[in-house]
Coordinates of N, CA and C in Angstrom, one line a residue:
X1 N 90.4 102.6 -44.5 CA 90.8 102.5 -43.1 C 90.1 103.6 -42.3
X2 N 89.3 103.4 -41.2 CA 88.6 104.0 -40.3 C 90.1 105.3 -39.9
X3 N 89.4 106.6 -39.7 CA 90.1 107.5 -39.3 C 90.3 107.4 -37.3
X4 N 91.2 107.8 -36.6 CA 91.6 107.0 -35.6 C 91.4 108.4 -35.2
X5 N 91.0 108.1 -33.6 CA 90.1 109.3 -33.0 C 90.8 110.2 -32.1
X6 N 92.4 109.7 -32.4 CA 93.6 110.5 -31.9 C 93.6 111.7 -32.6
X7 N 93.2 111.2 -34.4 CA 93.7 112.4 -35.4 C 92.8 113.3 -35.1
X8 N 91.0 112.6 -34.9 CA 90.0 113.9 -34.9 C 90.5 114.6 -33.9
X9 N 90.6 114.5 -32.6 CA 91.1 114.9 -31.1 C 91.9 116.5 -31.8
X10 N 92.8 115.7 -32.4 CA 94.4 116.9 -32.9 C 93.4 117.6 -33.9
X11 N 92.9 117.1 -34.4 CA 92.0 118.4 -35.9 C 90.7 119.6 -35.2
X12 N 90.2 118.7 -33.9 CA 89.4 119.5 -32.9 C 89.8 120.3 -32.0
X13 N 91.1 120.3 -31.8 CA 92.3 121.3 -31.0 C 91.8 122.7 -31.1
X14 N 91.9 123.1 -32.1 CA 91.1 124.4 -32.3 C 89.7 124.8 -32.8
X15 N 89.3 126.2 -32.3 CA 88.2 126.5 -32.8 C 87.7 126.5 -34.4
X16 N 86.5 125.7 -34.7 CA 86.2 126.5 -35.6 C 87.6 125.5 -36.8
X17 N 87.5 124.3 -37.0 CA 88.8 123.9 -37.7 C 88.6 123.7 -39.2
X18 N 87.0 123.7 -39.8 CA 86.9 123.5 -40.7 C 86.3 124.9 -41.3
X19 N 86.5 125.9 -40.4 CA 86.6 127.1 -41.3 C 84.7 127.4 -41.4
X20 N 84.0 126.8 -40.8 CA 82.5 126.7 -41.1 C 82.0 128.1 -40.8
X21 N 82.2 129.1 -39.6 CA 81.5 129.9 -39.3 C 82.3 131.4 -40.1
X22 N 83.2 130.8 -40.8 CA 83.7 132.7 -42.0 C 83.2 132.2 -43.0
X23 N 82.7 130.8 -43.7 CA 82.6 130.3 -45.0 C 81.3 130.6 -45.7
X24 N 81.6 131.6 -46.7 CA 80.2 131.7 -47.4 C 79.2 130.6 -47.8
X25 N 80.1 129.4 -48.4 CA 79.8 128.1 -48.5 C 79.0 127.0 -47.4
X26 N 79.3 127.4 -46.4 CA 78.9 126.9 -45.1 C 77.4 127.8 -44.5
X27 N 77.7 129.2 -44.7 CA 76.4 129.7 -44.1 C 74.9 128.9 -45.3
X28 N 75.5 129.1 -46.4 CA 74.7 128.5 -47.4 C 74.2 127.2 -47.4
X29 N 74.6 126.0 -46.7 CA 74.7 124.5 -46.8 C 74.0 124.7 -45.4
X30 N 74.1 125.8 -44.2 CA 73.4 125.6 -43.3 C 72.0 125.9 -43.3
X31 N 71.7 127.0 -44.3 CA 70.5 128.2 -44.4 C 69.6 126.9 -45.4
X32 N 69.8 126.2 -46.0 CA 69.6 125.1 -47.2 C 69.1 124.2 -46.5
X33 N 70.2 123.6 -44.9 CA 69.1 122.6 -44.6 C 67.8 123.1 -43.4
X34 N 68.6 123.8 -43.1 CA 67.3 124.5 -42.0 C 66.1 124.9 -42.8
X35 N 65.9 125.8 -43.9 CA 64.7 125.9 -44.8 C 64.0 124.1 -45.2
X36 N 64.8 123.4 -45.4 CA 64.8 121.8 -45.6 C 63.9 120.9 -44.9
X37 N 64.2 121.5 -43.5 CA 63.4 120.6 -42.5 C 62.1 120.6 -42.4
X38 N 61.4 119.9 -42.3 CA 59.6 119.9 -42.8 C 59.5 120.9 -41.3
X39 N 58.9 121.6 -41.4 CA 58.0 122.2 -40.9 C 56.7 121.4 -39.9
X40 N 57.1 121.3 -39.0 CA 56.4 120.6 -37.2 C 57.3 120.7 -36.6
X41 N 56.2 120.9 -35.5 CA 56.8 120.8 -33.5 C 57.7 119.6 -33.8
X42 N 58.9 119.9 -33.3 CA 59.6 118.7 -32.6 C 59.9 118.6 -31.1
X43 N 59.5 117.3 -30.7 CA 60.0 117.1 -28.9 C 61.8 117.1 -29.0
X44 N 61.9 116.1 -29.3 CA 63.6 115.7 -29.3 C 64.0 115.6 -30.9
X45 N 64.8 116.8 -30.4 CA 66.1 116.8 -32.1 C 67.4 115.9 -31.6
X46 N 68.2 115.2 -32.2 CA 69.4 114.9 -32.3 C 70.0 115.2 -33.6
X47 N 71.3 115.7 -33.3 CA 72.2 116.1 -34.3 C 73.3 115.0 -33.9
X48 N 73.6 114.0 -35.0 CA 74.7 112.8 -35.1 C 75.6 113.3 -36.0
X49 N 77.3 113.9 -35.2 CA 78.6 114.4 -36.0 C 78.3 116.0 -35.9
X50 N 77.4 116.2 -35.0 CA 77.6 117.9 -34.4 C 78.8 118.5 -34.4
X51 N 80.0 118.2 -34.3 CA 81.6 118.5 -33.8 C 81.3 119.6 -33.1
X52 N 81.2 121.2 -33.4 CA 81.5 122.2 -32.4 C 80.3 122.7 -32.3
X53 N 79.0 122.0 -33.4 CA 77.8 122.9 -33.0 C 77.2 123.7 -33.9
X54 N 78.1 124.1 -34.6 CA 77.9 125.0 -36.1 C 76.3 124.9 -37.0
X55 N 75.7 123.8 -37.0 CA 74.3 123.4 -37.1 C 73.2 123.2 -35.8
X56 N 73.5 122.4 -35.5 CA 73.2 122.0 -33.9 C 72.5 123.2 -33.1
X57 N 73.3 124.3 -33.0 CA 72.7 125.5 -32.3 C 71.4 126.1 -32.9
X58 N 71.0 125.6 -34.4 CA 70.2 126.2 -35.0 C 69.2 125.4 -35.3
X59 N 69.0 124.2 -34.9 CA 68.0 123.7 -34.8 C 66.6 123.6 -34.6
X60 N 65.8 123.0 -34.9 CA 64.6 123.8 -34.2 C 63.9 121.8 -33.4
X61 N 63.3 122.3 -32.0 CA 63.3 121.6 -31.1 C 63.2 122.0 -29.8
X62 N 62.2 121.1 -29.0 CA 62.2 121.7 -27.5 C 63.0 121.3 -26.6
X63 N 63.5 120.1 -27.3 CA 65.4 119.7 -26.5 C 65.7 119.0 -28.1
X64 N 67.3 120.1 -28.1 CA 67.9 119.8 -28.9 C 69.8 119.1 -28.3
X65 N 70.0 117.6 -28.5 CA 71.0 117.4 -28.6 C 71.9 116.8 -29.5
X66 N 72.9 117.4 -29.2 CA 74.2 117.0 -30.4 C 74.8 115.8 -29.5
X67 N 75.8 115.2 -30.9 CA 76.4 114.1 -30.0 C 77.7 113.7 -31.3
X68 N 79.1 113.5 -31.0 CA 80.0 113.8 -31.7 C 80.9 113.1 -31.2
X69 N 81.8 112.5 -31.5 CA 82.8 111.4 -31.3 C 84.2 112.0 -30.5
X70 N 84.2 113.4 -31.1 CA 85.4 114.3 -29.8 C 84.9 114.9 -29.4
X71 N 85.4 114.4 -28.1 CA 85.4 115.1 -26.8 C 85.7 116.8 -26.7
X72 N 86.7 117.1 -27.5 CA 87.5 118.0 -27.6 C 86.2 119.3 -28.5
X73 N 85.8 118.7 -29.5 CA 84.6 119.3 -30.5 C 83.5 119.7 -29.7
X74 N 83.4 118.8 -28.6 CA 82.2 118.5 -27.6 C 82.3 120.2 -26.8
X75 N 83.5 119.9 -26.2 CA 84.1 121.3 -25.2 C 84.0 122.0 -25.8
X76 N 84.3 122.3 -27.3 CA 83.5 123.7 -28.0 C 82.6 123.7 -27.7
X77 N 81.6 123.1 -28.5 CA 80.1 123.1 -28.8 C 79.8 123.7 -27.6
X78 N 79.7 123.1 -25.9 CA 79.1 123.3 -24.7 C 79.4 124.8 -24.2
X79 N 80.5 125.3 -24.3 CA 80.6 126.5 -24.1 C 80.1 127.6 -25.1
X80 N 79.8 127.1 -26.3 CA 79.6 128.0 -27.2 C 78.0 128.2 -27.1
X81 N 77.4 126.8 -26.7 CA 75.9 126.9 -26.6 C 75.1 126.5 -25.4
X82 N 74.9 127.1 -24.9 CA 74.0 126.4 -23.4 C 73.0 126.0 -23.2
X83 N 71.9 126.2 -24.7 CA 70.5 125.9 -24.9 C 70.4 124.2 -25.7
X84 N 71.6 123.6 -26.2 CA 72.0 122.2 -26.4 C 72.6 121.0 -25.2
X85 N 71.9 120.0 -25.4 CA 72.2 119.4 -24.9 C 73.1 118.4 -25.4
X86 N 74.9 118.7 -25.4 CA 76.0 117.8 -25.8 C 76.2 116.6 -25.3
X87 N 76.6 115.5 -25.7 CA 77.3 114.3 -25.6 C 78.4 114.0 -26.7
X88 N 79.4 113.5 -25.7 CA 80.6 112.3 -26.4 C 79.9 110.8 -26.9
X89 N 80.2 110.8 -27.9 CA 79.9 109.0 -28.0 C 79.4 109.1 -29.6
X90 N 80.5 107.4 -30.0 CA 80.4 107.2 -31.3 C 78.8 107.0 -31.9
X91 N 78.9 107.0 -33.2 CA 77.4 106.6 -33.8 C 77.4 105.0 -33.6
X92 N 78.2 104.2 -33.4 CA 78.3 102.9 -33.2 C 77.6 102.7 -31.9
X93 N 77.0 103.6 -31.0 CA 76.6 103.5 -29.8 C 75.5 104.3 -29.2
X94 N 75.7 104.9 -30.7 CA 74.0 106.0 -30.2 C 72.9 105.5 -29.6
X95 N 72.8 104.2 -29.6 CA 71.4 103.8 -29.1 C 71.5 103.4 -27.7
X96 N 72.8 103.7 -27.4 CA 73.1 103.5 -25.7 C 73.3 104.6 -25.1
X97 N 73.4 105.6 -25.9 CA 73.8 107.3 -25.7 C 72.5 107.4 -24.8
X98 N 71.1 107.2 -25.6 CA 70.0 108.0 -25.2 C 69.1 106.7 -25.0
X99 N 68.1 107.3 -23.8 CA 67.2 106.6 -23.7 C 65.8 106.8 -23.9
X100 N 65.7 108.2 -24.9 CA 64.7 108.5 -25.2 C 64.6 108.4 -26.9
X101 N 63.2 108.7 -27.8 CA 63.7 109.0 -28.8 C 63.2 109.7 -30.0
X102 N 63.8 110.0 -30.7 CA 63.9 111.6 -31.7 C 62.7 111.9 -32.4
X103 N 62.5 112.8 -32.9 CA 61.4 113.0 -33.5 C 62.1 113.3 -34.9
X104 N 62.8 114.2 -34.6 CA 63.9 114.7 -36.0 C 65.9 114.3 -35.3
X105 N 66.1 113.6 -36.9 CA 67.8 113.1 -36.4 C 68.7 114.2 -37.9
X106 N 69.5 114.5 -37.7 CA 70.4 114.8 -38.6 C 71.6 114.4 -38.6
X107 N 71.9 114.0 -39.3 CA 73.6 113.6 -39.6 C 74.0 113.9 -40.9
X108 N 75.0 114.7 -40.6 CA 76.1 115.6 -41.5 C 77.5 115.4 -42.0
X109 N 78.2 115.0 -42.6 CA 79.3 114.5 -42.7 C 79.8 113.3 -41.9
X110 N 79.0 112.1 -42.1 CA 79.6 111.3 -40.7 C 79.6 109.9 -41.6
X111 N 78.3 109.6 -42.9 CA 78.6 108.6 -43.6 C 79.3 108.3 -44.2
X112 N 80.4 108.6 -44.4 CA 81.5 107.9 -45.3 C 82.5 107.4 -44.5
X113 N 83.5 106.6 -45.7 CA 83.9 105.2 -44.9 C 84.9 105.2 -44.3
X114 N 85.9 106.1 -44.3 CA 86.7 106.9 -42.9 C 86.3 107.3 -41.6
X115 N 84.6 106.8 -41.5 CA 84.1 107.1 -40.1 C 83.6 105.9 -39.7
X116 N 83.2 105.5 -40.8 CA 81.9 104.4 -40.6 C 82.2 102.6 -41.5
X117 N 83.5 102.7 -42.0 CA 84.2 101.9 -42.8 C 82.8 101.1 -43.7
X118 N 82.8 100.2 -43.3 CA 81.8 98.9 -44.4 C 80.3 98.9 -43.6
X119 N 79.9 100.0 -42.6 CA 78.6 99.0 -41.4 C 77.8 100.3 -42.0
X120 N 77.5 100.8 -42.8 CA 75.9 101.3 -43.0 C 74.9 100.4 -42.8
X121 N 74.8 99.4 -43.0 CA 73.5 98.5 -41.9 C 73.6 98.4 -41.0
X122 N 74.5 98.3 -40.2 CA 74.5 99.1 -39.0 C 73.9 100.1 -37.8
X123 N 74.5 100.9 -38.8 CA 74.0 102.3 -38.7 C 72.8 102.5 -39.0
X124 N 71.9 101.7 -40.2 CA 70.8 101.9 -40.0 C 69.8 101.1 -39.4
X125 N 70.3 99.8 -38.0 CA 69.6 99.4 -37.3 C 69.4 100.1 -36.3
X126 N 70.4 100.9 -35.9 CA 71.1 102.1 -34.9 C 70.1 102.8 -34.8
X127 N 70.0 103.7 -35.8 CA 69.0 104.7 -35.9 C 68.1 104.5 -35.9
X128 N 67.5 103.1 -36.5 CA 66.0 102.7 -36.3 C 65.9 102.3 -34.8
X129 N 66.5 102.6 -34.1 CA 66.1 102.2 -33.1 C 66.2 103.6 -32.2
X130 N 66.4 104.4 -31.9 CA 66.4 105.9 -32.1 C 65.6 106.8 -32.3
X131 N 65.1 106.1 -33.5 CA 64.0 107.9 -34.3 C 62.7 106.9 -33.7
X132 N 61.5 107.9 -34.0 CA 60.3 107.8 -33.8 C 59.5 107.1 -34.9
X133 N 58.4 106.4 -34.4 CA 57.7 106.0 -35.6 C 57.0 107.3 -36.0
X134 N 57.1 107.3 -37.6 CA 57.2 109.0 -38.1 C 58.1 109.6 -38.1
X135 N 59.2 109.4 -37.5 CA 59.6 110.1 -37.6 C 60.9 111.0 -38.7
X136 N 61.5 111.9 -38.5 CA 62.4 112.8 -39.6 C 63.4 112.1 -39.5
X137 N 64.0 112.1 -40.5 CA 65.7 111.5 -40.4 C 66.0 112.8 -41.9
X138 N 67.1 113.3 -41.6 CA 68.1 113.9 -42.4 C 69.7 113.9 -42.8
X139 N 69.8 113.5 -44.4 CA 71.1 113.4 -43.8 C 71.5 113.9 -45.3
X140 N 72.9 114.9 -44.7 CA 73.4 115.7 -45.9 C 75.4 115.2 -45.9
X141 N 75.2 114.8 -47.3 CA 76.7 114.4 -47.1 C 77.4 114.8 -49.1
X142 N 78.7 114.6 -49.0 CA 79.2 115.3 -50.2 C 79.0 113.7 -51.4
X143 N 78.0 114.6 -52.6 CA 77.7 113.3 -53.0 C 78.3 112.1 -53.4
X144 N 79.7 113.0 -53.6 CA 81.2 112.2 -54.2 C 81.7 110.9 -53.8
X145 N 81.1 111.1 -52.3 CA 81.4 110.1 -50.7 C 80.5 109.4 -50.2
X146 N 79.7 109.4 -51.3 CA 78.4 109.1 -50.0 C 77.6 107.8 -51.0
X147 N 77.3 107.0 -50.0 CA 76.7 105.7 -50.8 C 75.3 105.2 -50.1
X148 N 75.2 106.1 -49.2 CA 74.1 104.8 -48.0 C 72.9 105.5 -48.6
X149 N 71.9 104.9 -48.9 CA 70.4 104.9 -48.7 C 69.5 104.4 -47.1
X150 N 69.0 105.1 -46.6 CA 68.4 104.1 -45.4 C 66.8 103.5 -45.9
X151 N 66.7 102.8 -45.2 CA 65.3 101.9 -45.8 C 63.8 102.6 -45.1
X152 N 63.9 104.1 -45.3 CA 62.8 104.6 -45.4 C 62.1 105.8 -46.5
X153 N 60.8 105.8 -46.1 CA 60.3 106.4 -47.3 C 61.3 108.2 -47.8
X154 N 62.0 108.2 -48.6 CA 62.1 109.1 -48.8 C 61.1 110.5 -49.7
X155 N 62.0 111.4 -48.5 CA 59.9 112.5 -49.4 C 60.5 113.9 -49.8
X156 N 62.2 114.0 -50.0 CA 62.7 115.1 -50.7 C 64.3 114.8 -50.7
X157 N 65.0 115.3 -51.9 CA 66.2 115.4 -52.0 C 66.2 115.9 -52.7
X158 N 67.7 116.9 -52.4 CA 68.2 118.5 -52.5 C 69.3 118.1 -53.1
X159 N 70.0 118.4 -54.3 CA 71.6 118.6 -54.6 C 71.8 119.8 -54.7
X160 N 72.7 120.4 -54.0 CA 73.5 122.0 -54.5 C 75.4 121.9 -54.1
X161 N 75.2 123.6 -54.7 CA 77.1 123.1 -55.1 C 77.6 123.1 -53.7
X162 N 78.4 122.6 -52.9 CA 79.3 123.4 -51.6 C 80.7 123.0 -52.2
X163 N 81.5 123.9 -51.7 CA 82.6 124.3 -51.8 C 82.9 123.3 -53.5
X164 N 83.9 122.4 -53.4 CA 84.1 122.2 -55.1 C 83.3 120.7 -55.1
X165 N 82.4 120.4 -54.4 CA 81.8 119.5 -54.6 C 80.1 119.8 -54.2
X166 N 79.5 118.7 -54.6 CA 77.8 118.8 -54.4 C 77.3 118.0 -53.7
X167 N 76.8 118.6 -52.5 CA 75.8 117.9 -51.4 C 75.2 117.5 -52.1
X168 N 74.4 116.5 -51.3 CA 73.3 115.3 -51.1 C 72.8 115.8 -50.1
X169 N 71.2 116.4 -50.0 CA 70.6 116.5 -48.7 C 69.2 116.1 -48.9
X170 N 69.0 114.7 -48.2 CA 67.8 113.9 -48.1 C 66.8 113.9 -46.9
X171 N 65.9 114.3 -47.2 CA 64.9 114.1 -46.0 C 63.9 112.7 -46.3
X172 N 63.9 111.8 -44.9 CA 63.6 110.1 -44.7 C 62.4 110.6 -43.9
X173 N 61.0 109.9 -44.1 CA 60.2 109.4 -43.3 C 59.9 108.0 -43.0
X174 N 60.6 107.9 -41.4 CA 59.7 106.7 -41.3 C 58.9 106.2 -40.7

């Protein structure tokens, strides 16, 4: 069952809900993919499931935007960062979000099926429609949860421990 966007709303209520910016665990999973990211200029970064920003801010890019399903995550993020450019709006609609597109995409905890139920093909027409020819796609999820492959060349993946489970962090060219 798809998680209902009343609950995320109530779990975004507060700052900071998943504990990411005191978590030893979290500076580590962040420092992991930023070292991760190939190395080039990027025009446009997107971050898909930014919630308050916690990665997002540290991106590298000459316009970096996030984009996250609460509103409420969103009003973090914007106040916390000025040099990002935030949006509301599901991944089911990213390609109506923007009308430009990415050079580098990241998405972080967003594939599994309490967000995204049964449409990872979907999701990856979405995005193919989005990223750049060449371009980066990244996506780090807990491997426990995570099922999707996207249908480009993959050219690295990372497993390490976080918290009592082990990321998946894949970097896509397509």
């Amino acid at each position: 069952m798809l998680q209902k966007i009343e609950d995320l709303e109530k779990w975004n209520d507060i700052e900071d809900p998943w504990g990411y910016n005191d978590n030893v665990h979290d500076a580590l999973r962040k420092r992991i993919l930023l070292d991760e990211i190939p190395k080039m200029q990027y025009k446009n970064v997107l971050d898909i499931g930014c919630g308050q920003g916690f990665v997002t801010k540290d991106l590298p890019g000459e316009k970096v935007y996030g984009v996250d399903i609460s509103e409420t995550a969103i009003k973090y993020a914007q106040n916390n960062n000025k040099n990002v450019i935030y949006s509301t709006g599901s991944i089911f609609e990213i390609d109506k979000l923007f009308d430009i597109k990415f050079d580098l995409i990241i998405i972080t905890g967003v594939l599994y099926p309490q967000y995204i139920g049964n449409s990872s093909s979907l999701i990856y027409l979405l995005i193919d429609k989005i990223l750049k020819s060449n371009g980066i796609l990244i996506s780090v999820h807990i491997n426990e949860w995570y099922s999707c492959q996207f249908p480009y060349l993959k050219i690295n993946q990372v497993f390490y421990d976080y918290r009592e489970f082990t990321h998946n962090l894949e970097i896509y060219s397509k």
